[in-house]
């Protein structure tokens, strides 16, 4: 690339990141560490970068100290790792400051990790974003060593969604504006929390999500992983969407995909599931009670955003309810979140919190009520569990049985209390 083009972009980006308006997210970064931001397309990784830049400016840093570069800019074509060095040289010709690097979607440049590590070795502060498996592969983790912290970026929480819509959640919200919050929750529930969706009118939200899914499907999956059997991948995704509440084994998924006319092997299904998780479309949970082999091969799969899951469902309410609880728990507990199946079925188990959670749209039917309560009580009898919870659509009570207390709470109330 020509130096004049790079210098023009450096100055242009500095003005852009200084002036952009954003909704501040509840993510706090250390000033002493380097970060790699990873997550689903459009989850807000770049905006988290902008937020950090504006925080630095508020702290007294000059905009000239910021070296932000967006590698998805269509003016940048076929960049090499040598061009990354040239960007640094161009900055040094413009300014006498020691730059703070913000490298957006840098995975487009092959061998970018060498450049990032060299900057870290030279004690520069570096922030990097990326959308795919290349950002988290074992090879790159080895290359970056302990010099970078991986910061997972999820779609908006319900609290962040309300902030984005200028809805205040004050200490007295339950009595003051509960109706407004519950109304807002309905849209968040069905369309999810991807930040850019807030700019889309209601009737067009589903189309926006569909377009995003197609970009993920064809760009992050089919093209990037050179998948030739795209029908098999489509069938697999749809089946995972229909089965979010149930464990699915590799062999079962392989049989279902093959029976739908997309002949495939179990090994291929294993690869496809890895690709789906690497692109952040889905995540999986292990059964805490199962043997090692089953922990790997028989998992529950959830979608990273309710809006994307909802694209594939006809009668979505119960699946969306459990999926949203799964997302929220996953954000906080990461790999410490499980489900529990051993003679009894409990939707979520967090051993470090001694917490067991059931998800049920309603407890009004006696058979449903008995099933959910019995499962929690049976688990509490054999496992160390102090907190028992049933998350519902809109019901609330405290159940005391066999010396145990089970809190029943509406999803919208639980989200605000849990995320608060």
CSV table of C-alpha atoms in Angstrom, one decimal:
chain,number,residue,atom,x,y,z
A,1,UNK,CA,0.0,0.0,0.0
A,2,UNK,CA,1.0,3.6,-0.6
A,3,UNK,CA,2.1,5.6,2.5
A,4,UNK,CA,-0.2,8.5,1.7
A,5,UNK,CA,-3.2,6.2,1.6
A,6,UNK,CA,-2.3,4.8,5.0
A,7,UNK,CA,-1.7,8.2,6.5
A,8,UNK,CA,-5.0,9.5,5.2
A,9,UNK,CA,-6.8,6.5,6.8
A,10,UNK,CA,-5.0,7.0,10.2
A,11,UNK,CA,-6.2,10.6,10.4
A,12,UNK,CA,-9.7,9.8,9.1
A,13,UNK,CA,-10.1,7.0,11.6
A,14,UNK,CA,-9.0,9.2,14.5
A,15,UNK,CA,-11.8,11.7,13.8
A,16,UNK,CA,-14.3,8.9,13.3
A,17,UNK,CA,-13.7,7.1,16.6
A,18,UNK,CA,-13.6,10.5,18.5
A,19,UNK,CA,-17.0,11.5,17.2
A,20,UNK,CA,-19.0,8.3,17.1
A,21,UNK,CA,-21.9,8.1,19.5
A,22,UNK,CA,-22.4,4.9,21.4
A,23,UNK,CA,-24.3,3.1,24.1
A,24,UNK,CA,-21.8,2.4,26.9
A,25,UNK,CA,-21.7,-1.3,27.8
A,26,UNK,CA,-21.1,-2.7,31.3
A,27,UNK,CA,-17.7,-4.1,30.3
A,28,UNK,CA,-14.6,-2.7,32.1
A,29,UNK,CA,-11.1,-3.2,30.8
A,30,UNK,CA,-7.8,-2.9,32.6
A,31,UNK,CA,-5.5,-0.1,31.4
A,32,UNK,CA,-2.5,-2.4,31.9
A,33,UNK,CA,-3.6,-5.3,29.7
A,34,UNK,CA,-3.8,-6.1,26.0
A,35,UNK,CA,-7.1,-7.6,24.7
A,36,UNK,CA,-8.5,-9.7,21.9
A,37,UNK,CA,-12.3,-9.2,21.6
A,38,UNK,CA,-14.1,-12.2,20.1
A,39,UNK,CA,-17.8,-12.9,19.4
A,40,UNK,CA,-20.5,-13.2,16.9
A,41,UNK,CA,-20.8,-10.9,13.9
A,42,UNK,CA,-22.5,-7.6,14.9
A,43,UNK,CA,-22.3,-8.4,18.7
A,44,UNK,CA,-20.6,-5.1,19.3
A,45,UNK,CA,-16.9,-5.9,19.3
A,46,UNK,CA,-16.0,-2.8,17.3
A,47,UNK,CA,-18.2,-0.6,19.5
A,48,UNK,CA,-16.5,-1.9,22.6
A,49,UNK,CA,-13.2,-0.7,21.0
A,50,UNK,CA,-14.8,2.7,20.4
A,51,UNK,CA,-15.9,2.8,24.0
A,52,UNK,CA,-12.4,2.1,25.2
A,53,UNK,CA,-11.0,4.8,22.9
A,54,UNK,CA,-13.4,7.3,24.3
A,55,UNK,CA,-12.6,6.3,27.8
A,56,UNK,CA,-8.9,6.9,27.1
A,57,UNK,CA,-9.8,10.3,25.7
A,58,UNK,CA,-11.8,11.2,28.8
A,59,UNK,CA,-8.8,10.2,30.9
A,60,UNK,CA,-6.6,12.8,29.1
A,61,UNK,CA,-5.1,10.9,26.2
A,62,UNK,CA,-4.9,12.8,22.9
A,63,UNK,CA,-6.7,11.5,19.9
A,64,UNK,CA,-3.4,11.6,18.1
A,65,UNK,CA,-2.2,8.8,20.4
A,66,UNK,CA,-4.9,6.5,19.0
A,67,UNK,CA,-3.9,4.2,16.1
A,68,UNK,CA,-7.2,2.7,15.1
A,69,UNK,CA,-7.4,0.7,11.9
A,70,UNK,CA,-10.4,-1.2,10.4
A,71,UNK,CA,-9.2,-4.0,8.2
A,72,UNK,CA,-12.6,-4.6,6.7
A,73,UNK,CA,-12.5,-1.2,5.0
A,74,UNK,CA,-13.1,-1.8,1.3
A,75,UNK,CA,-10.1,0.6,0.6
A,76,UNK,CA,-7.8,-2.0,2.0
A,77,UNK,CA,-7.2,-5.0,-0.3
A,78,UNK,CA,-4.9,-8.0,0.0
A,79,UNK,CA,-2.9,-6.7,3.0
A,80,UNK,CA,0.1,-8.6,4.2
A,81,UNK,CA,1.9,-8.7,7.5
A,82,UNK,CA,4.5,-6.4,6.0
A,83,UNK,CA,1.7,-3.8,5.5
A,84,UNK,CA,1.0,-3.9,9.2
A,85,UNK,CA,4.6,-2.8,9.8
A,86,UNK,CA,4.1,-0.1,7.3
A,87,UNK,CA,1.0,1.2,9.2
A,88,UNK,CA,3.2,1.6,12.3
A,89,UNK,CA,5.9,3.4,10.2
A,90,UNK,CA,3.3,5.8,8.7
A,91,UNK,CA,2.0,6.6,12.2
A,92,UNK,CA,5.5,7.4,13.4
A,93,UNK,CA,6.0,9.7,10.5
A,94,UNK,CA,2.9,11.6,11.4
A,95,UNK,CA,3.2,11.8,15.2
A,96,UNK,CA,5.9,11.7,17.9
A,97,UNK,CA,3.6,9.9,20.3
A,98,UNK,CA,3.7,6.3,21.4
A,99,UNK,CA,0.5,4.9,19.8
A,100,UNK,CA,-2.2,2.8,21.4
A,101,UNK,CA,-3.2,0.2,18.8
A,102,UNK,CA,-6.8,-0.7,18.0
A,103,UNK,CA,-6.8,-3.3,15.2
A,104,UNK,CA,-10.3,-4.0,14.1
A,105,UNK,CA,-11.0,-7.4,12.3
A,106,UNK,CA,-7.3,-7.9,11.9
A,107,UNK,CA,-7.7,-11.7,11.3
A,108,UNK,CA,-8.2,-10.8,7.6
A,109,UNK,CA,-4.4,-10.3,7.4
A,110,UNK,CA,-2.6,-13.6,7.3
A,111,UNK,CA,-0.1,-14.0,10.2
A,112,UNK,CA,-1.4,-11.0,12.0
A,113,UNK,CA,-0.6,-12.7,15.3
A,114,UNK,CA,3.1,-12.2,14.8
A,115,UNK,CA,2.7,-8.5,14.5
A,116,UNK,CA,0.4,-8.3,17.5
A,117,UNK,CA,2.8,-10.3,19.7
A,118,UNK,CA,5.7,-8.1,18.6
A,119,UNK,CA,3.8,-5.0,19.6
A,120,UNK,CA,3.0,-6.6,23.0
A,121,UNK,CA,6.7,-7.6,23.4
A,122,UNK,CA,7.6,-3.9,22.8
A,123,UNK,CA,5.2,-2.9,25.6
A,124,UNK,CA,2.6,-1.2,23.3
A,125,UNK,CA,-1.0,-1.4,24.4
A,126,UNK,CA,-2.9,-3.4,21.9
A,127,UNK,CA,-6.6,-4.1,21.3
A,128,UNK,CA,-7.7,-6.6,18.6
A,129,UNK,CA,-11.1,-7.7,17.4
A,130,UNK,CA,-12.0,-10.8,15.4
A,131,UNK,CA,-15.1,-12.9,14.5
A,132,UNK,CA,-13.9,-16.4,13.8
A,133,UNK,CA,-12.0,-19.5,15.0
A,134,UNK,CA,-8.7,-18.1,13.9
A,135,UNK,CA,-8.8,-15.7,16.8
A,136,UNK,CA,-9.0,-18.5,19.4
A,137,UNK,CA,-7.1,-21.4,17.8
A,138,UNK,CA,-4.5,-23.2,19.9
A,139,UNK,CA,-1.9,-22.1,17.4
A,140,UNK,CA,-2.6,-18.4,17.9
A,141,UNK,CA,-3.0,-18.8,21.7
A,142,UNK,CA,0.4,-20.3,21.7
A,143,UNK,CA,1.8,-17.5,19.5
A,144,UNK,CA,0.3,-14.7,21.6
A,145,UNK,CA,1.3,-16.5,24.8
A,146,UNK,CA,0.2,-14.7,28.0
A,147,UNK,CA,0.3,-11.3,26.4
A,148,UNK,CA,-3.4,-10.9,25.6
A,149,UNK,CA,-6.6,-11.4,27.5
A,150,UNK,CA,-9.5,-12.9,25.5
A,151,UNK,CA,-12.6,-10.8,26.1
A,152,UNK,CA,-15.8,-12.5,25.0
A,153,UNK,CA,-18.4,-10.1,23.6
A,154,UNK,CA,-22.0,-11.1,23.8
A,155,UNK,CA,-25.1,-9.4,22.5
A,156,UNK,CA,-26.8,-6.9,24.8
A,157,UNK,CA,-28.1,-8.1,28.2
A,158,UNK,CA,-31.6,-7.1,29.0
A,159,UNK,CA,-30.3,-4.3,31.2
A,160,UNK,CA,-28.1,-3.0,28.3
A,161,UNK,CA,-31.1,-3.3,25.9
A,162,UNK,CA,-33.2,-1.1,28.2
A,163,UNK,CA,-30.4,1.4,28.4
A,164,UNK,CA,-30.2,1.5,24.6
A,165,UNK,CA,-33.9,2.3,24.6
A,166,UNK,CA,-33.6,5.0,27.3
A,167,UNK,CA,-35.7,3.0,29.8
A,168,UNK,CA,-34.4,3.7,33.3
A,169,UNK,CA,-34.2,0.8,35.8
A,170,UNK,CA,-34.3,2.6,39.1
A,171,UNK,CA,-34.3,0.8,42.5
A,172,UNK,CA,-38.1,1.2,42.6
A,173,UNK,CA,-38.6,0.0,39.0
A,174,UNK,CA,-40.8,-2.9,40.1
A,175,UNK,CA,-43.4,-0.5,41.4
A,176,UNK,CA,-42.6,2.5,39.2
A,177,UNK,CA,-42.3,1.4,35.5
A,178,UNK,CA,-42.7,-2.4,35.6
A,179,UNK,CA,-45.3,-2.4,32.8
A,180,UNK,CA,-43.0,-0.5,30.5
A,181,UNK,CA,-40.1,-2.9,31.2
A,182,UNK,CA,-42.3,-6.0,30.7
A,183,UNK,CA,-43.5,-4.6,27.3
A,184,UNK,CA,-39.9,-3.9,26.2
A,185,UNK,CA,-38.9,-7.4,27.3
A,186,UNK,CA,-41.2,-9.0,24.7
A,187,UNK,CA,-39.3,-7.5,21.8
A,188,UNK,CA,-35.9,-8.4,23.4
A,189,UNK,CA,-37.2,-11.9,24.0
A,190,UNK,CA,-38.2,-12.5,20.4
A,191,UNK,CA,-35.6,-10.5,18.5
A,192,UNK,CA,-32.5,-10.8,20.8
A,193,UNK,CA,-29.9,-8.3,21.8
A,194,UNK,CA,-27.6,-7.6,18.8
A,195,UNK,CA,-26.8,-3.8,19.2
A,196,UNK,CA,-27.3,-2.8,15.5
A,197,UNK,CA,-30.8,-4.2,15.6
A,198,UNK,CA,-31.9,-1.2,17.7
A,199,UNK,CA,-31.6,1.0,14.6
A,200,UNK,CA,-34.0,-1.3,12.6
A,201,UNK,CA,-37.7,-0.7,12.5
A,202,UNK,CA,-39.9,-3.4,14.0
A,203,UNK,CA,-41.3,-4.9,10.7
A,204,UNK,CA,-37.8,-5.1,9.3
A,205,UNK,CA,-36.0,-6.7,12.3
A,206,UNK,CA,-36.6,-10.3,11.1
A,207,UNK,CA,-35.3,-9.5,7.7
A,208,UNK,CA,-32.2,-7.9,9.2
A,209,UNK,CA,-31.6,-11.0,11.3
A,210,UNK,CA,-32.1,-13.3,8.3
A,211,UNK,CA,-29.6,-11.3,6.3
A,212,UNK,CA,-27.1,-11.5,9.2
A,213,UNK,CA,-27.6,-15.3,9.4
A,214,UNK,CA,-26.9,-15.6,5.7
A,215,UNK,CA,-23.6,-13.7,6.1
A,216,UNK,CA,-22.6,-15.9,8.9
A,217,UNK,CA,-23.7,-19.1,7.0
A,218,UNK,CA,-22.1,-18.3,3.7
A,219,UNK,CA,-19.2,-16.2,4.9
A,220,UNK,CA,-18.1,-17.6,8.3
A,221,UNK,CA,-19.1,-21.2,7.6
A,222,UNK,CA,-19.4,-22.3,4.0
A,223,UNK,CA,-16.6,-20.2,2.5
A,224,UNK,CA,-14.2,-20.1,5.4
A,225,UNK,CA,-14.3,-23.8,6.1
A,226,UNK,CA,-14.7,-24.9,2.5
A,227,UNK,CA,-17.9,-26.8,3.2
A,228,UNK,CA,-19.2,-28.6,0.1
A,229,UNK,CA,-22.3,-30.1,1.7
A,230,UNK,CA,-24.1,-26.9,2.6
A,231,UNK,CA,-27.5,-28.7,2.7
A,232,UNK,CA,-26.2,-30.9,5.6
A,233,UNK,CA,-25.1,-27.8,7.5
A,234,UNK,CA,-28.5,-26.1,7.0
A,235,UNK,CA,-30.3,-29.2,8.2
A,236,UNK,CA,-28.0,-29.5,11.2
A,237,UNK,CA,-28.6,-25.9,12.2
A,238,UNK,CA,-32.4,-26.3,11.9
A,239,UNK,CA,-32.3,-29.4,14.0
A,240,UNK,CA,-30.2,-27.8,16.7
A,241,UNK,CA,-32.7,-24.9,16.8
A,242,UNK,CA,-35.6,-27.4,17.2
A,243,UNK,CA,-33.7,-29.3,20.0
A,244,UNK,CA,-32.3,-26.5,22.3
A,245,UNK,CA,-34.0,-28.1,25.3
A,246,UNK,CA,-32.8,-31.6,24.8
A,247,UNK,CA,-29.3,-33.2,24.7
A,248,UNK,CA,-28.2,-34.3,21.3
A,249,UNK,CA,-25.5,-36.9,20.5
A,250,UNK,CA,-23.2,-36.8,17.5
A,251,UNK,CA,-24.6,-40.1,16.1
A,252,UNK,CA,-28.2,-38.9,16.5
A,253,UNK,CA,-27.6,-35.7,14.8
A,254,UNK,CA,-25.8,-37.5,12.0
A,255,UNK,CA,-28.7,-39.8,11.5
A,256,UNK,CA,-31.2,-37.0,11.4
A,257,UNK,CA,-29.2,-35.0,8.9
A,258,UNK,CA,-28.7,-38.0,6.7
A,259,UNK,CA,-32.4,-39.0,6.8
A,260,UNK,CA,-33.3,-35.5,5.6
A,261,UNK,CA,-31.4,-36.2,2.4
A,262,UNK,CA,-28.1,-34.6,3.3
A,263,UNK,CA,-26.0,-37.8,3.6
A,264,UNK,CA,-23.2,-37.2,6.1
A,265,UNK,CA,-21.0,-39.0,8.6
A,266,UNK,CA,-20.6,-38.6,12.3
A,267,UNK,CA,-17.1,-37.3,11.9
A,268,UNK,CA,-18.5,-34.5,9.6
A,269,UNK,CA,-21.1,-33.6,12.1
A,270,UNK,CA,-18.4,-33.3,14.8
A,271,UNK,CA,-16.5,-30.9,12.5
A,272,UNK,CA,-19.7,-28.9,11.7
A,273,UNK,CA,-20.5,-28.5,15.4
A,274,UNK,CA,-17.0,-27.2,16.0
A,275,UNK,CA,-17.3,-24.7,13.1
A,276,UNK,CA,-20.7,-23.5,14.4
A,277,UNK,CA,-19.3,-22.9,17.9
A,278,UNK,CA,-16.1,-21.2,16.5
A,279,UNK,CA,-18.3,-18.7,14.6
A,280,UNK,CA,-20.2,-18.0,17.8
A,281,UNK,CA,-23.6,-19.1,16.4
A,282,UNK,CA,-24.0,-21.7,19.1
A,283,UNK,CA,-22.5,-22.9,22.3
A,284,UNK,CA,-22.8,-26.2,24.1
A,285,UNK,CA,-23.2,-27.5,27.7
A,286,UNK,CA,-22.0,-30.8,29.2
A,287,UNK,CA,-24.0,-33.1,31.4
A,288,UNK,CA,-22.4,-32.7,34.9
A,289,UNK,CA,-23.4,-36.3,35.8
A,290,UNK,CA,-22.3,-38.2,32.7
A,291,UNK,CA,-19.1,-40.1,32.1
A,292,UNK,CA,-16.2,-38.5,30.2
A,293,UNK,CA,-17.1,-39.9,26.8
A,294,UNK,CA,-20.7,-38.7,27.1
A,295,UNK,CA,-19.7,-35.3,28.3
A,296,UNK,CA,-18.1,-34.8,24.9
A,297,UNK,CA,-20.5,-36.6,22.6
A,298,UNK,CA,-23.9,-35.9,24.2
A,299,UNK,CA,-24.4,-32.2,24.8
A,300,UNK,CA,-27.1,-29.5,24.9
A,301,UNK,CA,-26.7,-26.8,22.2
A,302,UNK,CA,-28.0,-23.2,22.5
A,303,UNK,CA,-27.9,-20.2,20.2
A,304,UNK,CA,-25.9,-17.2,21.2
A,305,UNK,CA,-28.8,-14.9,20.5
A,306,UNK,CA,-32.6,-15.4,20.7
A,307,UNK,CA,-33.2,-13.4,17.5
A,308,UNK,CA,-31.2,-15.8,15.4
A,309,UNK,CA,-32.8,-18.9,17.1
A,310,UNK,CA,-36.2,-17.5,16.5
A,311,UNK,CA,-35.6,-17.5,12.7
A,312,UNK,CA,-36.0,-21.3,12.8
A,313,UNK,CA,-38.9,-21.8,15.2
A,314,UNK,CA,-42.6,-22.0,14.5
A,315,UNK,CA,-43.8,-22.2,18.1
A,316,UNK,CA,-40.9,-20.6,19.8
A,317,UNK,CA,-41.8,-19.5,23.3
A,318,UNK,CA,-40.6,-22.3,25.5
A,319,UNK,CA,-37.4,-22.8,23.5
A,320,UNK,CA,-36.6,-19.0,23.5
A,321,UNK,CA,-37.2,-18.9,27.3
A,322,UNK,CA,-34.7,-21.7,28.0
A,323,UNK,CA,-32.3,-20.3,25.4
A,324,UNK,CA,-32.3,-16.8,27.0
A,325,UNK,CA,-31.6,-18.3,30.5
A,326,UNK,CA,-28.8,-20.3,29.0
A,327,UNK,CA,-27.2,-17.3,27.4
A,328,UNK,CA,-27.4,-15.2,30.6
A,329,UNK,CA,-25.9,-18.0,32.7
A,330,UNK,CA,-23.2,-18.7,30.1
A,331,UNK,CA,-22.0,-15.0,30.1
A,332,UNK,CA,-21.4,-15.1,33.8
A,333,UNK,CA,-20.2,-18.7,34.4
A,334,UNK,CA,-18.7,-19.7,31.1
A,335,UNK,CA,-17.3,-23.3,31.4
A,336,UNK,CA,-18.7,-23.6,34.9
A,337,UNK,CA,-22.2,-24.0,33.6
A,338,UNK,CA,-23.7,-27.5,33.1
A,339,UNK,CA,-27.0,-29.3,32.8
A,340,UNK,CA,-27.8,-32.3,35.0
A,341,UNK,CA,-29.3,-35.6,33.7
A,342,UNK,CA,-29.1,-38.7,35.8
A,343,UNK,CA,-32.5,-40.3,36.4
A,344,UNK,CA,-33.7,-36.7,36.9
A,345,UNK,CA,-33.5,-33.8,34.5
A,346,UNK,CA,-32.4,-30.3,35.7
A,347,UNK,CA,-31.9,-27.7,33.0
A,348,UNK,CA,-28.9,-25.9,34.5
A,349,UNK,CA,-26.4,-26.5,37.3
A,350,UNK,CA,-23.7,-24.2,38.5
A,351,UNK,CA,-21.5,-26.2,41.0
A,352,UNK,CA,-19.4,-23.2,42.1
A,353,UNK,CA,-22.6,-21.4,43.1
A,354,UNK,CA,-24.4,-24.6,44.3
A,355,UNK,CA,-27.2,-23.4,42.1
A,356,UNK,CA,-29.8,-25.5,40.3
A,357,UNK,CA,-32.2,-23.9,37.8
A,358,UNK,CA,-35.3,-25.2,36.0
A,359,UNK,CA,-37.0,-23.3,33.2
A,360,UNK,CA,-40.8,-23.6,32.8
A,361,UNK,CA,-43.1,-21.3,30.9
A,362,UNK,CA,-45.8,-21.9,33.5
A,363,UNK,CA,-46.5,-23.9,36.7
A,364,UNK,CA,-50.2,-23.7,36.5
A,365,UNK,CA,-50.7,-27.3,35.3
A,366,UNK,CA,-50.3,-29.6,38.2
A,367,UNK,CA,-48.3,-32.2,36.3
A,368,UNK,CA,-45.8,-29.6,35.2
A,369,UNK,CA,-45.5,-28.1,38.6
A,370,UNK,CA,-44.9,-31.5,40.2
A,371,UNK,CA,-42.3,-32.4,37.6
A,372,UNK,CA,-40.2,-29.3,38.0
A,373,UNK,CA,-40.3,-29.3,41.8
A,374,UNK,CA,-39.6,-33.0,42.1
A,375,UNK,CA,-36.6,-32.8,39.9
A,376,UNK,CA,-35.0,-30.0,42.0
A,377,UNK,CA,-35.8,-31.7,45.2
A,378,UNK,CA,-34.3,-35.0,44.0
A,379,UNK,CA,-31.2,-33.3,42.8
A,380,UNK,CA,-30.8,-31.5,46.2
A,381,UNK,CA,-31.0,-34.8,47.9
A,382,UNK,CA,-27.9,-36.2,46.1
A,383,UNK,CA,-25.9,-33.0,45.2
A,384,UNK,CA,-24.7,-30.1,47.2
A,385,UNK,CA,-27.3,-27.5,46.1
A,386,UNK,CA,-28.2,-24.5,48.2
A,387,UNK,CA,-30.1,-22.4,45.7
A,388,UNK,CA,-33.1,-23.8,43.9
A,389,UNK,CA,-34.8,-21.7,41.2
A,390,UNK,CA,-37.6,-22.0,38.7
A,391,UNK,CA,-37.7,-19.3,36.0
A,392,UNK,CA,-41.1,-18.8,34.4
A,393,UNK,CA,-42.7,-16.4,31.9
A,394,UNK,CA,-44.7,-14.4,34.3
A,395,UNK,CA,-45.2,-16.3,37.6
A,396,UNK,CA,-43.7,-15.6,41.0
A,397,UNK,CA,-43.9,-17.4,44.3
A,398,UNK,CA,-41.8,-19.1,47.0
A,399,UNK,CA,-42.3,-22.9,47.4
A,400,UNK,CA,-41.3,-24.6,50.6
A,401,UNK,CA,-41.2,-28.4,50.5
A,402,UNK,CA,-39.1,-31.1,52.3
A,403,UNK,CA,-37.3,-28.4,54.1
A,404,UNK,CA,-36.1,-26.8,50.9
A,405,UNK,CA,-37.0,-23.3,49.5
A,406,UNK,CA,-37.6,-23.0,45.8
A,407,UNK,CA,-37.9,-19.5,44.3
A,408,UNK,CA,-40.1,-19.1,41.3
A,409,UNK,CA,-39.4,-15.9,39.4
A,410,UNK,CA,-40.5,-14.3,36.0
A,411,UNK,CA,-37.7,-14.2,33.4
A,412,UNK,CA,-37.7,-10.4,33.1
A,413,UNK,CA,-37.4,-9.9,36.8
A,414,UNK,CA,-34.7,-12.5,37.1
A,415,UNK,CA,-32.7,-11.0,34.3
A,416,UNK,CA,-32.6,-7.6,36.0
A,417,UNK,CA,-31.7,-9.0,39.4
A,418,UNK,CA,-29.1,-11.4,38.0
A,419,UNK,CA,-27.5,-8.9,35.7
A,420,UNK,CA,-27.7,-6.0,38.2
